[in-house]
Amino acid sequence: EAQVTQNPRYLITVTGKKLTVTCSQNMNHEYMSWYRQDPGLGLRQIYYSMNVEVTDKGDVPEGYKVSRKEKRNFPLILESPSPNQTSLYFCASSTRTSGSGMYEQYFGPGTRLTVT
Amino acid sequence: GENVEQHPSTLSVQEGDSAVIKCTYSDSASNYFPWYKQELGKGPQLIIDIRSNVGEKKDQRIAVTLNKTAKHFSLHITETQPEDSAVYFCAASETGGTSYGKLTFGQGTILTVHP
């Protein structure tokens, strides 16, 4: 089954304690992204990756790091989490569909993070 | 960069009525406009999309319209059913060239369909 998986699904942590949220896709997609979802703000892109070892900042990258060492994995790292990073996080992957040039993004189930 | 505004933020309808959600975008280079549905506890899922060379697209009970001159596009759901209750997001993207299709999302609309 084609899917994007994220772990953990729920996480409660304390300020300053480093954490990693993993993301993996089994569709051989070259593009992967991380978003955060906050009420009234929609989905905002944190970081994206166009392929292995190629990453770039999205709209709200402060306080986050990513890496793309393998095509299927795109972990999100919070080196020193703060309460304003409490949010719902989604990983997504996509590829250019042949002929149309369009990209359908496939989203993971989300990770709800609470930083106290 | 692109900015997408979505209205209304909440929409409540009776089963069988129609629902309309509207979005405006700012970047005239955007040429791809998808709509995503997010059910409770799940990630967003693509339900319909439209390209800038098309004015309208239908898929059963849902349709999207695009006015490129005015830079706005809309989602229309007819004969709504309780299972249509969800959060709906519009998005805009520029595709082609070296672009990888970065999506800019609207703020979301919580649709509630009452039986």
PDB file of C-alpha atoms in Angstrom:
ATOM      1  CA  GLU A   1       0.000   0.000   0.000  1.00  0.00           C
ATOM      2  CA  ALA A   2       1.331   3.414  -1.022  1.00  0.00           C
ATOM      3  CA  GLN A   3       1.702   5.516   2.068  1.00  0.00           C
ATOM      4  CA  VAL A   4       3.563   8.094   4.111  1.00  0.00           C
ATOM      5  CA  THR A   5       4.233   7.095   7.699  1.00  0.00           C
ATOM      6  CA  GLN A   6       5.174   9.304  10.614  1.00  0.00           C
ATOM      7  CA  ASN A   7       6.374   8.471  14.089  1.00  0.00           C
ATOM      8  CA  PRO A   8       5.502   9.152  16.755  1.00  0.00           C
ATOM      9  CA  ARG A   9       1.849  10.127  16.284  1.00  0.00           C
ATOM     10  CA  TYR A  10       1.705  11.890  19.627  1.00  0.00           C
ATOM     11  CA  LEU A  11       4.519  13.383  21.649  1.00  0.00           C
ATOM     12  CA  ILE A  12       4.626  15.431  24.821  1.00  0.00           C
ATOM     13  CA  THR A  13       8.022  16.832  25.724  1.00  0.00           C
ATOM     14  CA  VAL A  14       9.669  19.584  27.713  1.00  0.00           C
ATOM     15  CA  THR A  15      11.383  22.740  26.569  1.00  0.00           C
ATOM     16  CA  GLY A  16      14.918  22.151  25.347  1.00  0.00           C
ATOM     17  CA  LYS A  17      14.831  18.382  25.014  1.00  0.00           C
ATOM     18  CA  LYS A  18      15.932  17.432  21.501  1.00  0.00           C
ATOM     19  CA  LEU A  19      13.505  15.319  19.513  1.00  0.00           C
ATOM     20  CA  THR A  20      13.147  13.785  16.075  1.00  0.00           C
ATOM     21  CA  VAL A  21       9.962  13.027  14.170  1.00  0.00           C
ATOM     22  CA  THR A  22      10.500  10.424  11.500  1.00  0.00           C
ATOM     23  CA  CYS A  23       8.852  10.330   8.082  1.00  0.00           C
ATOM     24  CA  SER A  24       9.053   7.581   5.504  1.00  0.00           C
ATOM     25  CA  GLN A  25       7.396   7.043   2.124  1.00  0.00           C
ATOM     26  CA  ASN A  26       7.265   3.921  -0.017  1.00  0.00           C
ATOM     27  CA  MET A  27       6.337   5.526  -3.353  1.00  0.00           C
ATOM     28  CA  ASN A  28       9.868   6.403  -4.520  1.00  0.00           C
ATOM     29  CA  HIS A  29       8.889  10.081  -4.568  1.00  0.00           C
ATOM     30  CA  GLU A  30      11.687  12.561  -5.040  1.00  0.00           C
ATOM     31  CA  TYR A  31       9.984  15.472  -3.276  1.00  0.00           C
ATOM     32  CA  MET A  32       9.238  15.564   0.429  1.00  0.00           C
ATOM     33  CA  SER A  33       8.034  18.349   2.713  1.00  0.00           C
ATOM     34  CA  TRP A  34       7.242  19.106   6.319  1.00  0.00           C
ATOM     35  CA  TYR A  35       4.289  21.271   7.298  1.00  0.00           C
ATOM     36  CA  ARG A  36       2.873  22.497  10.556  1.00  0.00           C
ATOM     37  CA  GLN A  37      -0.843  23.059  11.007  1.00  0.00           C
ATOM     38  CA  ASP A  38      -2.124  25.641  13.458  1.00  0.00           C
ATOM     39  CA  PRO A  39      -5.733  26.805  13.927  1.00  0.00           C
ATOM     40  CA  GLY A  40      -6.603  29.656  11.603  1.00  0.00           C
ATOM     41  CA  LEU A  41      -3.260  29.487   9.804  1.00  0.00           C
ATOM     42  CA  GLY A  42      -3.714  26.471   7.575  1.00  0.00           C
ATOM     43  CA  LEU A  43      -0.686  24.420   6.599  1.00  0.00           C
ATOM     44  CA  ARG A  44       2.640  26.192   6.527  1.00  0.00           C
ATOM     45  CA  GLN A  45       5.727  24.637   4.993  1.00  0.00           C
ATOM     46  CA  ILE A  46       8.736  24.217   7.281  1.00  0.00           C
ATOM     47  CA  TYR A  47      11.318  22.556   5.025  1.00  0.00           C
ATOM     48  CA  TYR A  48      11.295  20.689   1.764  1.00  0.00           C
ATOM     49  CA  SER A  49      13.598  18.372  -0.124  1.00  0.00           C
ATOM     50  CA  MET A  50      13.824  17.930  -3.869  1.00  0.00           C
ATOM     51  CA  ASN A  51      15.957  14.818  -3.641  1.00  0.00           C
ATOM     52  CA  VAL A  52      18.623  13.054  -1.585  1.00  0.00           C
ATOM     53  CA  GLU A  53      20.984  15.560   0.055  1.00  0.00           C
ATOM     54  CA  VAL A  54      18.970  18.504  -1.362  1.00  0.00           C
ATOM     55  CA  THR A  55      16.940  20.443   1.186  1.00  0.00           C
ATOM     56  CA  ASP A  56      15.765  24.027   1.515  1.00  0.00           C
ATOM     57  CA  LYS A  57      13.819  26.255   3.857  1.00  0.00           C
ATOM     58  CA  GLY A  58      10.098  26.689   3.560  1.00  0.00           C
ATOM     59  CA  ASP A  59       8.069  29.519   5.045  1.00  0.00           C
ATOM     60  CA  VAL A  60       8.629  28.826   8.773  1.00  0.00           C
ATOM     61  CA  PRO A  61      12.007  27.066   9.185  1.00  0.00           C
ATOM     62  CA  GLU A  62      13.198  28.686  12.427  1.00  0.00           C
ATOM     63  CA  GLY A  63      13.871  26.154  15.171  1.00  0.00           C
ATOM     64  CA  TYR A  64      13.815  23.120  12.857  1.00  0.00           C
ATOM     65  CA  LYS A  65      16.366  21.015  11.010  1.00  0.00           C
ATOM     66  CA  VAL A  66      15.961  18.289   8.418  1.00  0.00           C
ATOM     67  CA  SER A  67      18.121  15.807   6.589  1.00  0.00           C
ATOM     68  CA  ARG A  68      17.614  13.611   3.510  1.00  0.00           C
ATOM     69  CA  LYS A  69      20.198  10.878   3.451  1.00  0.00           C
ATOM     70  CA  GLU A  70      17.919   8.338   1.807  1.00  0.00           C
ATOM     71  CA  LYS A  71      15.178   8.898  -0.725  1.00  0.00           C
ATOM     72  CA  ARG A  72      12.451   7.346   1.418  1.00  0.00           C
ATOM     73  CA  ASN A  73      13.196   9.121   4.730  1.00  0.00           C
ATOM     74  CA  PHE A  74      12.928  12.759   5.734  1.00  0.00           C
ATOM     75  CA  PRO A  75      13.215  13.266   9.514  1.00  0.00           C
ATOM     76  CA  LEU A  76      12.324  16.538  11.229  1.00  0.00           C
ATOM     77  CA  ILE A  77      14.618  17.538  14.078  1.00  0.00           C
ATOM     78  CA  LEU A  78      13.868  19.999  16.854  1.00  0.00           C
ATOM     79  CA  GLU A  79      17.210  20.652  18.551  1.00  0.00           C
ATOM     80  CA  SER A  80      15.762  22.721  21.402  1.00  0.00           C
ATOM     81  CA  PRO A  81      11.952  22.651  21.313  1.00  0.00           C
ATOM     82  CA  SER A  82       9.998  25.588  22.682  1.00  0.00           C
ATOM     83  CA  PRO A  83       6.292  25.926  23.543  1.00  0.00           C
ATOM     84  CA  ASN A  84       5.596  27.886  20.327  1.00  0.00           C
ATOM     85  CA  GLN A  85       6.460  24.713  18.419  1.00  0.00           C
ATOM     86  CA  THR A  86       3.435  22.977  19.903  1.00  0.00           C
ATOM     87  CA  SER A  87       1.527  22.061  16.764  1.00  0.00           C
ATOM     88  CA  LEU A  88       0.277  19.345  14.438  1.00  0.00           C
ATOM     89  CA  TYR A  89       2.993  18.297  12.006  1.00  0.00           C
ATOM     90  CA  PHE A  90       2.541  16.658   8.634  1.00  0.00           C
ATOM     91  CA  CYS A  91       5.051  15.099   6.322  1.00  0.00           C
ATOM     92  CA  ALA A  92       4.200  14.888   2.624  1.00  0.00           C
ATOM     93  CA  SER A  93       5.752  13.418  -0.469  1.00  0.00           C
ATOM     94  CA  SER A  94       5.098  14.051  -4.133  1.00  0.00           C
ATOM     95  CA  THR A  95       6.283  13.420  -7.637  1.00  0.00           C
ATOM     96  CA  ARG A  96       5.625  15.047 -10.960  1.00  0.00           C
ATOM     97  CA  THR A  97       2.858  13.112 -12.673  1.00  0.00           C
ATOM     98  CA  SER A  98       3.800  12.215 -16.229  1.00  0.00           C
ATOM     99  CA  GLY A  99       2.172  14.325 -18.902  1.00  0.00           C
ATOM    100  CA  SER A 100       0.495  16.897 -16.690  1.00  0.00           C
ATOM    101  CA  GLY A 101       3.507  18.283 -14.867  1.00  0.00           C
ATOM    102  CA  MET A 102       1.392  18.480 -11.752  1.00  0.00           C
ATOM    103  CA  TYR A 103       2.233  17.252  -8.288  1.00  0.00           C
ATOM    104  CA  GLU A 104      -0.181  15.510  -5.958  1.00  0.00           C
ATOM    105  CA  GLN A 105       1.059  15.652  -2.420  1.00  0.00           C
ATOM    106  CA  TYR A 106       0.493  12.585  -0.265  1.00  0.00           C
ATOM    107  CA  PHE A 107       0.294  13.384   3.406  1.00  0.00           C
ATOM    108  CA  GLY A 108       1.170  11.308   6.412  1.00  0.00           C
ATOM    109  CA  PRO A 109      -1.286  10.917   9.323  1.00  0.00           C
ATOM    110  CA  GLY A 110       0.253  13.709  11.379  1.00  0.00           C
ATOM    111  CA  THR A 111       2.223  14.056  14.621  1.00  0.00           C
ATOM    112  CA  ARG A 112       0.714  16.040  17.438  1.00  0.00           C
ATOM    113  CA  LEU A 113       3.520  17.639  19.417  1.00  0.00           C
ATOM    114  CA  THR A 114       3.115  19.379  22.753  1.00  0.00           C
ATOM    115  CA  VAL A 115       6.065  21.234  24.279  1.00  0.00           C
ATOM    116  CA  THR A 116       5.637  22.254  27.915  1.00  0.00           C
TER     117      THR A 116
ATOM    118  CA  GLY B   1       5.730  34.890  -2.476  1.00  0.00           C
ATOM    119  CA  GLU B   2       2.258  33.476  -2.939  1.00  0.00           C
ATOM    120  CA  ASN B   3      -0.516  34.310  -0.480  1.00  0.00           C
ATOM    121  CA  VAL B   4      -3.802  32.389  -0.429  1.00  0.00           C
ATOM    122  CA  GLU B   5      -6.868  33.643   1.426  1.00  0.00           C
ATOM    123  CA  GLN B   6      -9.756  31.244   2.102  1.00  0.00           C
ATOM    124  CA  HIS B   7     -13.340  31.999   3.209  1.00  0.00           C
ATOM    125  CA  PRO B   8     -15.383  31.199   5.144  1.00  0.00           C
ATOM    126  CA  SER B   9     -13.480  29.721   8.063  1.00  0.00           C
ATOM    127  CA  THR B  10     -16.537  27.726   9.133  1.00  0.00           C
ATOM    128  CA  LEU B  11     -19.569  26.647   7.127  1.00  0.00           C
ATOM    129  CA  SER B  12     -22.636  24.861   8.412  1.00  0.00           C
ATOM    130  CA  VAL B  13     -25.252  23.422   6.040  1.00  0.00           C
ATOM    131  CA  GLN B  14     -28.155  21.027   6.100  1.00  0.00           C
ATOM    132  CA  GLU B  15     -27.842  17.688   4.379  1.00  0.00           C
ATOM    133  CA  GLY B  16     -28.768  18.045   0.731  1.00  0.00           C
ATOM    134  CA  ASP B  17     -27.846  21.724   0.511  1.00  0.00           C
ATOM    135  CA  SER B  18     -24.913  23.058  -1.481  1.00  0.00           C
ATOM    136  CA  ALA B  19     -21.686  24.378   0.015  1.00  0.00           C
ATOM    137  CA  VAL B  20     -19.310  26.879  -1.546  1.00  0.00           C
ATOM    138  CA  ILE B  21     -15.802  27.725  -0.362  1.00  0.00           C
ATOM    139  CA  LYS B  22     -13.856  30.554  -1.946  1.00  0.00           C
ATOM    140  CA  CYS B  23     -10.139  31.299  -2.255  1.00  0.00           C
ATOM    141  CA  THR B  24      -8.101  34.142  -3.669  1.00  0.00           C
ATOM    142  CA  TYR B  25      -4.414  34.068  -4.569  1.00  0.00           C
ATOM    143  CA  SER B  26      -1.855  36.777  -5.163  1.00  0.00           C
ATOM    144  CA  ASP B  27       0.802  35.391  -7.530  1.00  0.00           C
ATOM    145  CA  SER B  28      -0.230  35.530 -11.183  1.00  0.00           C
ATOM    146  CA  ALA B  29       2.406  32.853 -11.933  1.00  0.00           C
ATOM    147  CA  SER B  30       0.396  30.217 -10.041  1.00  0.00           C
ATOM    148  CA  ASN B  31      -1.143  27.769 -12.453  1.00  0.00           C
ATOM    149  CA  TYR B  32      -2.295  24.795 -10.408  1.00  0.00           C
ATOM    150  CA  PHE B  33      -5.035  24.893  -7.784  1.00  0.00           C
ATOM    151  CA  PRO B  34      -5.786  21.754  -5.760  1.00  0.00           C
ATOM    152  CA  TRP B  35      -8.326  21.215  -3.010  1.00  0.00           C
ATOM    153  CA  TYR B  36      -7.629  18.955  -0.055  1.00  0.00           C
ATOM    154  CA  LYS B  37     -10.042  17.383   2.417  1.00  0.00           C
ATOM    155  CA  GLN B  38      -8.877  16.603   5.928  1.00  0.00           C
ATOM    156  CA  GLU B  39     -10.948  14.262   8.033  1.00  0.00           C
ATOM    157  CA  LEU B  40     -10.582  14.126  11.781  1.00  0.00           C
ATOM    158  CA  GLY B  41      -7.288  12.573  12.827  1.00  0.00           C
ATOM    159  CA  LYS B  42      -5.988  12.188   9.283  1.00  0.00           C
ATOM    160  CA  GLY B  43      -3.735  13.980   6.877  1.00  0.00           C
ATOM    161  CA  PRO B  44      -5.148  16.081   4.025  1.00  0.00           C
ATOM    162  CA  GLN B  45      -6.137  14.204   0.895  1.00  0.00           C
ATOM    163  CA  LEU B  46      -6.492  15.588  -2.613  1.00  0.00           C
ATOM    164  CA  ILE B  47     -10.118  15.642  -3.787  1.00  0.00           C
ATOM    165  CA  ILE B  48     -10.000  17.726  -6.948  1.00  0.00           C
ATOM    166  CA  ASP B  49      -7.661  20.085  -8.746  1.00  0.00           C
ATOM    167  CA  ILE B  50      -7.736  22.517 -11.647  1.00  0.00           C
ATOM    168  CA  ARG B  51      -5.139  23.943 -13.976  1.00  0.00           C
ATOM    169  CA  SER B  52      -5.030  27.527 -15.132  1.00  0.00           C
ATOM    170  CA  ASN B  53      -6.018  26.696 -18.710  1.00  0.00           C
ATOM    171  CA  VAL B  54      -9.379  25.357 -17.510  1.00  0.00           C
ATOM    172  CA  GLY B  55     -12.271  27.391 -16.109  1.00  0.00           C
ATOM    173  CA  GLU B  56     -14.266  24.628 -14.470  1.00  0.00           C
ATOM    174  CA  LYS B  57     -13.886  20.988 -13.548  1.00  0.00           C
ATOM    175  CA  LYS B  58     -16.449  18.566 -12.131  1.00  0.00           C
ATOM    176  CA  ASP B  59     -16.218  15.231 -10.409  1.00  0.00           C
ATOM    177  CA  GLN B  60     -19.593  13.865  -9.348  1.00  0.00           C
ATOM    178  CA  ARG B  61     -20.866  16.152  -6.569  1.00  0.00           C
ATOM    179  CA  ILE B  62     -17.849  18.415  -6.408  1.00  0.00           C
ATOM    180  CA  ALA B  63     -16.728  21.096  -8.823  1.00  0.00           C
ATOM    181  CA  VAL B  64     -14.089  23.767  -8.931  1.00  0.00           C
ATOM    182  CA  THR B  65     -14.208  27.033 -10.827  1.00  0.00           C
ATOM    183  CA  LEU B  66     -11.275  29.305 -11.609  1.00  0.00           C
ATOM    184  CA  ASN B  67     -11.225  32.971 -12.580  1.00  0.00           C
ATOM    185  CA  LYS B  68      -7.618  33.699 -13.455  1.00  0.00           C
ATOM    186  CA  THR B  69      -8.262  37.349 -14.218  1.00  0.00           C
ATOM    187  CA  ALA B  70      -9.684  37.968 -10.769  1.00  0.00           C
ATOM    188  CA  LYS B  71      -7.290  35.469  -9.160  1.00  0.00           C
ATOM    189  CA  HIS B  72      -9.943  33.503  -7.362  1.00  0.00           C
ATOM    190  CA  PHE B  73     -11.174  29.933  -7.374  1.00  0.00           C
ATOM    191  CA  SER B  74     -13.995  28.130  -5.619  1.00  0.00           C
ATOM    192  CA  LEU B  75     -15.057  24.684  -4.478  1.00  0.00           C
ATOM    193  CA  HIS B  76     -18.699  23.717  -4.907  1.00  0.00           C
ATOM    194  CA  ILE B  77     -20.207  20.688  -3.208  1.00  0.00           C
ATOM    195  CA  THR B  78     -23.775  19.807  -4.185  1.00  0.00           C
ATOM    196  CA  GLU B  79     -26.201  17.502  -2.375  1.00  0.00           C
ATOM    197  CA  THR B  80     -24.052  17.541   0.727  1.00  0.00           C
ATOM    198  CA  GLN B  81     -23.945  14.492   2.962  1.00  0.00           C
ATOM    199  CA  PRO B  82     -22.814  14.102   6.592  1.00  0.00           C
ATOM    200  CA  GLU B  83     -19.645  12.362   5.399  1.00  0.00           C
ATOM    201  CA  ASP B  84     -18.665  15.594   3.634  1.00  0.00           C
ATOM    202  CA  SER B  85     -18.068  17.095   7.085  1.00  0.00           C
ATOM    203  CA  ALA B  86     -14.329  17.840   7.277  1.00  0.00           C
ATOM    204  CA  VAL B  87     -11.766  20.610   6.967  1.00  0.00           C
ATOM    205  CA  TYR B  88     -11.179  21.743   3.398  1.00  0.00           C
ATOM    206  CA  PHE B  89      -8.017  23.473   2.212  1.00  0.00           C
ATOM    207  CA  CYS B  90      -7.417  25.259  -1.037  1.00  0.00           C
ATOM    208  CA  ALA B  91      -3.885  25.688  -2.352  1.00  0.00           C
ATOM    209  CA  ALA B  92      -2.005  27.347  -5.174  1.00  0.00           C
ATOM    210  CA  SER B  93       1.172  26.333  -6.917  1.00  0.00           C
ATOM    211  CA  GLU B  94       3.402  27.241  -9.806  1.00  0.00           C
ATOM    212  CA  THR B  95       4.520  24.250 -11.803  1.00  0.00           C
ATOM    213  CA  GLY B  96       6.870  23.871 -14.693  1.00  0.00           C
ATOM    214  CA  GLY B  97      10.520  24.650 -15.214  1.00  0.00           C
ATOM    215  CA  THR B  98      12.611  23.966 -12.156  1.00  0.00           C
ATOM    216  CA  SER B  99       9.673  24.405  -9.808  1.00  0.00           C
ATOM    217  CA  TYR B 100       8.922  21.353  -7.737  1.00  0.00           C
ATOM    218  CA  GLY B 101       5.351  22.432  -7.193  1.00  0.00           C
ATOM    219  CA  LYS B 102       5.516  24.134  -3.804  1.00  0.00           C
ATOM    220  CA  LEU B 103       1.991  24.449  -2.431  1.00  0.00           C
ATOM    221  CA  THR B 104       0.766  27.507  -0.567  1.00  0.00           C
ATOM    222  CA  PHE B 105      -2.344  26.655   1.437  1.00  0.00           C
ATOM    223  CA  GLY B 106      -5.323  28.673   2.517  1.00  0.00           C
ATOM    224  CA  GLN B 107      -6.372  28.837   6.160  1.00  0.00           C
ATOM    225  CA  GLY B 108      -8.928  26.051   5.904  1.00  0.00           C
ATOM    226  CA  THR B 109     -12.732  25.815   6.136  1.00  0.00           C
ATOM    227  CA  ILE B 110     -14.487  23.623   8.682  1.00  0.00           C
ATOM    228  CA  LEU B 111     -17.559  22.250   6.907  1.00  0.00           C
ATOM    229  CA  THR B 112     -20.309  20.717   9.023  1.00  0.00           C
ATOM    230  CA  VAL B 113     -23.235  18.967   7.334  1.00  0.00           C
ATOM    231  CA  HIS B 114     -26.192  18.443   9.642  1.00  0.00           C
ATOM    232  CA  PRO B 115     -28.410  15.390   9.004  1.00  0.00           C
TER     233      PRO B 115
END
